[in-house]
Amino acid sequence: MERVMLAVEKYGNMSATAVPVALVEALSEDRLETNNWIDARI
């Protein structure tokens, strides 16, 4: 499993909305597990 979720490859540059979109993508793909850390560096 990859440890980095990138929404920019699929949707392009969305500025500040990239983090929430990547989170929704990760949730919909069941890539998050209990006690996972999410680092959203902006």
mmCIF file of N, CA and C in Angstrom:
data_model
loop_
_atom_site.group_PDB
_atom_site.id
_atom_site.type_symbol
_atom_site.label_atom_id
_atom_site.label_comp_id
_atom_site.label_asym_id
_atom_site.label_seq_id
_atom_site.Cartn_x
_atom_site.Cartn_y
_atom_site.Cartn_z
ATOM 1 N N MET A 1 0.841 -1.176 0.000
ATOM 2 C CA MET A 1 0.000 0.000 0.000
ATOM 3 C C MET A 1 0.887 1.241 0.000
ATOM 4 N N GLU A 2 0.559 2.191 -0.848
ATOM 5 C CA GLU A 2 1.294 3.446 -0.857
ATOM 6 C C GLU A 2 0.954 4.243 0.390
ATOM 7 N N ARG A 3 1.928 5.002 0.855
ATOM 8 C CA ARG A 3 1.714 5.791 2.060
ATOM 9 C C ARG A 3 1.339 7.230 1.751
ATOM 10 N N VAL A 4 1.360 7.602 0.477
ATOM 11 C CA VAL A 4 1.062 8.981 0.096
ATOM 12 C C VAL A 4 -0.162 9.002 -0.805
ATOM 13 N N MET A 5 -1.093 9.858 -0.472
ATOM 14 C CA MET A 5 -2.302 10.017 -1.278
ATOM 15 C C MET A 5 -2.184 11.314 -2.052
ATOM 16 N N LEU A 6 -2.201 11.241 -3.372
ATOM 17 C CA LEU A 6 -2.087 12.433 -4.205
ATOM 18 C C LEU A 6 -3.341 12.604 -5.049
ATOM 19 N N ALA A 7 -4.067 13.675 -4.803
ATOM 20 C CA ALA A 7 -5.267 13.964 -5.587
ATOM 21 C C ALA A 7 -4.927 14.782 -6.823
ATOM 22 N N VAL A 8 -3.762 15.425 -6.822
ATOM 23 C CA VAL A 8 -3.404 16.320 -7.925
ATOM 24 C C VAL A 8 -3.261 15.565 -9.242
ATOM 25 N N GLU A 9 -2.855 14.308 -9.184
ATOM 26 C CA GLU A 9 -2.703 13.518 -10.407
ATOM 27 C C GLU A 9 -4.046 13.300 -11.105
ATOM 28 N N LYS A 10 -5.102 13.172 -10.323
ATOM 29 C CA LYS A 10 -6.424 12.885 -10.877
ATOM 30 C C LYS A 10 -7.215 14.158 -11.193
ATOM 31 N N TYR A 11 -7.110 15.174 -10.333
ATOM 32 C CA TYR A 11 -7.958 16.357 -10.448
ATOM 33 C C TYR A 11 -7.222 17.626 -10.861
ATOM 34 N N GLY A 12 -5.906 17.614 -10.866
ATOM 35 C CA GLY A 12 -5.149 18.836 -11.158
ATOM 36 C C GLY A 12 -4.922 19.649 -9.891
ATOM 37 N N ASN A 13 -4.332 20.812 -10.035
ATOM 38 C CA ASN A 13 -4.036 21.673 -8.900
ATOM 39 C C ASN A 13 -5.313 22.343 -8.411
ATOM 40 N N MET A 14 -5.699 22.043 -7.170
ATOM 41 C CA MET A 14 -6.918 22.613 -6.600
ATOM 42 C C MET A 14 -6.618 23.501 -5.408
ATOM 43 N N SER A 15 -5.372 23.866 -5.210
ATOM 44 C CA SER A 15 -4.951 24.733 -4.119
ATOM 45 C C SER A 15 -5.357 24.128 -2.773
ATOM 46 N N ALA A 16 -6.056 24.863 -1.952
ATOM 47 C CA ALA A 16 -6.381 24.427 -0.593
ATOM 48 C C ALA A 16 -7.380 23.280 -0.546
ATOM 49 N N THR A 17 -8.110 23.024 -1.610
ATOM 50 C CA THR A 17 -9.096 21.940 -1.583
ATOM 51 C C THR A 17 -8.469 20.574 -1.823
ATOM 52 N N ALA A 18 -7.200 20.517 -2.156
ATOM 53 C CA ALA A 18 -6.545 19.242 -2.453
ATOM 54 C C ALA A 18 -6.508 18.317 -1.236
ATOM 55 N N VAL A 19 -6.316 18.870 -0.046
ATOM 56 C CA VAL A 19 -6.224 18.042 1.161
ATOM 57 C C VAL A 19 -7.554 17.355 1.470
ATOM 58 N N PRO A 20 -8.682 18.076 1.548
ATOM 59 C CA PRO A 20 -9.944 17.380 1.808
ATOM 60 C C PRO A 20 -10.329 16.390 0.710
ATOM 61 N N VAL A 21 -10.039 16.722 -0.541
ATOM 62 C CA VAL A 21 -10.351 15.805 -1.644
ATOM 63 C C VAL A 21 -9.520 14.533 -1.517
ATOM 64 N N ALA A 22 -8.247 14.660 -1.187
ATOM 65 C CA ALA A 22 -7.389 13.483 -1.001
ATOM 66 C C ALA A 22 -7.884 12.638 0.170
ATOM 67 N N LEU A 23 -8.366 13.265 1.227
ATOM 68 C CA LEU A 23 -8.900 12.532 2.373
ATOM 69 C C LEU A 23 -10.143 11.743 1.987
ATOM 70 N N VAL A 24 -11.047 12.352 1.232
ATOM 71 C CA VAL A 24 -12.258 11.655 0.776
ATOM 72 C C VAL A 24 -11.884 10.487 -0.132
ATOM 73 N N GLU A 25 -10.912 10.695 -1.020
ATOM 74 C CA GLU A 25 -10.444 9.613 -1.898
ATOM 75 C C GLU A 25 -9.896 8.452 -1.069
ATOM 76 N N ALA A 26 -9.077 8.763 -0.075
ATOM 77 C CA ALA A 26 -8.494 7.722 0.777
ATOM 78 C C ALA A 26 -9.577 6.959 1.526
ATOM 79 N N LEU A 27 -10.573 7.665 2.027
ATOM 80 C CA LEU A 27 -11.679 7.006 2.729
ATOM 81 C C LEU A 27 -12.482 6.115 1.790
ATOM 82 N N SER A 28 -12.756 6.596 0.590
ATOM 83 C CA SER A 28 -13.565 5.817 -0.352
ATOM 84 C C SER A 28 -12.826 4.586 -0.863
ATOM 85 N N GLU A 29 -11.495 4.617 -0.837
ATOM 86 C CA GLU A 29 -10.686 3.476 -1.279
ATOM 87 C C GLU A 29 -10.259 2.587 -0.107
ATOM 88 N N ASP A 30 -10.815 2.829 1.077
ATOM 89 C CA ASP A 30 -10.476 2.063 2.290
ATOM 90 C C ASP A 30 -8.975 2.027 2.544
ATOM 91 N N ARG A 31 -8.311 3.152 2.359
ATOM 92 C CA ARG A 31 -6.870 3.229 2.568
ATOM 93 C C ARG A 31 -6.509 3.663 3.981
ATOM 94 N N LEU A 32 -7.501 4.016 4.783
ATOM 95 C CA LEU A 32 -7.241 4.451 6.152
ATOM 96 C C LEU A 32 -7.656 3.361 7.119
ATOM 97 N N GLU A 33 -6.859 3.209 8.164
ATOM 98 C CA GLU A 33 -7.143 2.229 9.200
ATOM 99 C C GLU A 33 -7.202 2.943 10.543
ATOM 100 N N THR A 34 -7.728 2.284 11.549
ATOM 101 C CA THR A 34 -7.780 2.843 12.884
ATOM 102 C C THR A 34 -6.377 3.212 13.336
ATOM 103 N N ASN A 35 -6.258 4.358 13.955
ATOM 104 C CA ASN A 35 -5.002 4.895 14.490
ATOM 105 C C ASN A 35 -4.004 5.329 13.424
ATOM 106 N N ASN A 36 -4.419 5.482 12.166
ATOM 107 C CA ASN A 36 -3.536 6.064 11.147
ATOM 108 C C ASN A 36 -3.334 7.545 11.438
ATOM 109 N N TRP A 37 -2.140 8.025 11.147
ATOM 110 C CA TRP A 37 -1.843 9.450 11.259
ATOM 111 C C TRP A 37 -2.016 10.074 9.888
ATOM 112 N N ILE A 38 -2.608 11.242 9.840
ATOM 113 C CA ILE A 38 -2.771 11.976 8.588
ATOM 114 C C ILE A 38 -1.956 13.259 8.696
ATOM 115 N N ASP A 39 -0.987 13.402 7.828
ATOM 116 C CA ASP A 39 -0.116 14.578 7.811
ATOM 117 C C ASP A 39 -0.465 15.406 6.584
ATOM 118 N N ALA A 40 -1.092 16.538 6.801
ATOM 119 C CA ALA A 40 -1.519 17.399 5.693
ATOM 120 C C ALA A 40 -0.676 18.664 5.694
ATOM 121 N N ARG A 41 0.512 18.557 5.158
ATOM 122 C CA ARG A 41 1.408 19.721 5.110
ATOM 123 C C ARG A 41 1.026 20.610 3.950
ATOM 124 N N ILE A 42 0.825 21.853 4.279
ATOM 125 C CA ILE A 42 0.432 22.821 3.255
ATOM 126 C C ILE A 42 1.479 23.908 3.183
#
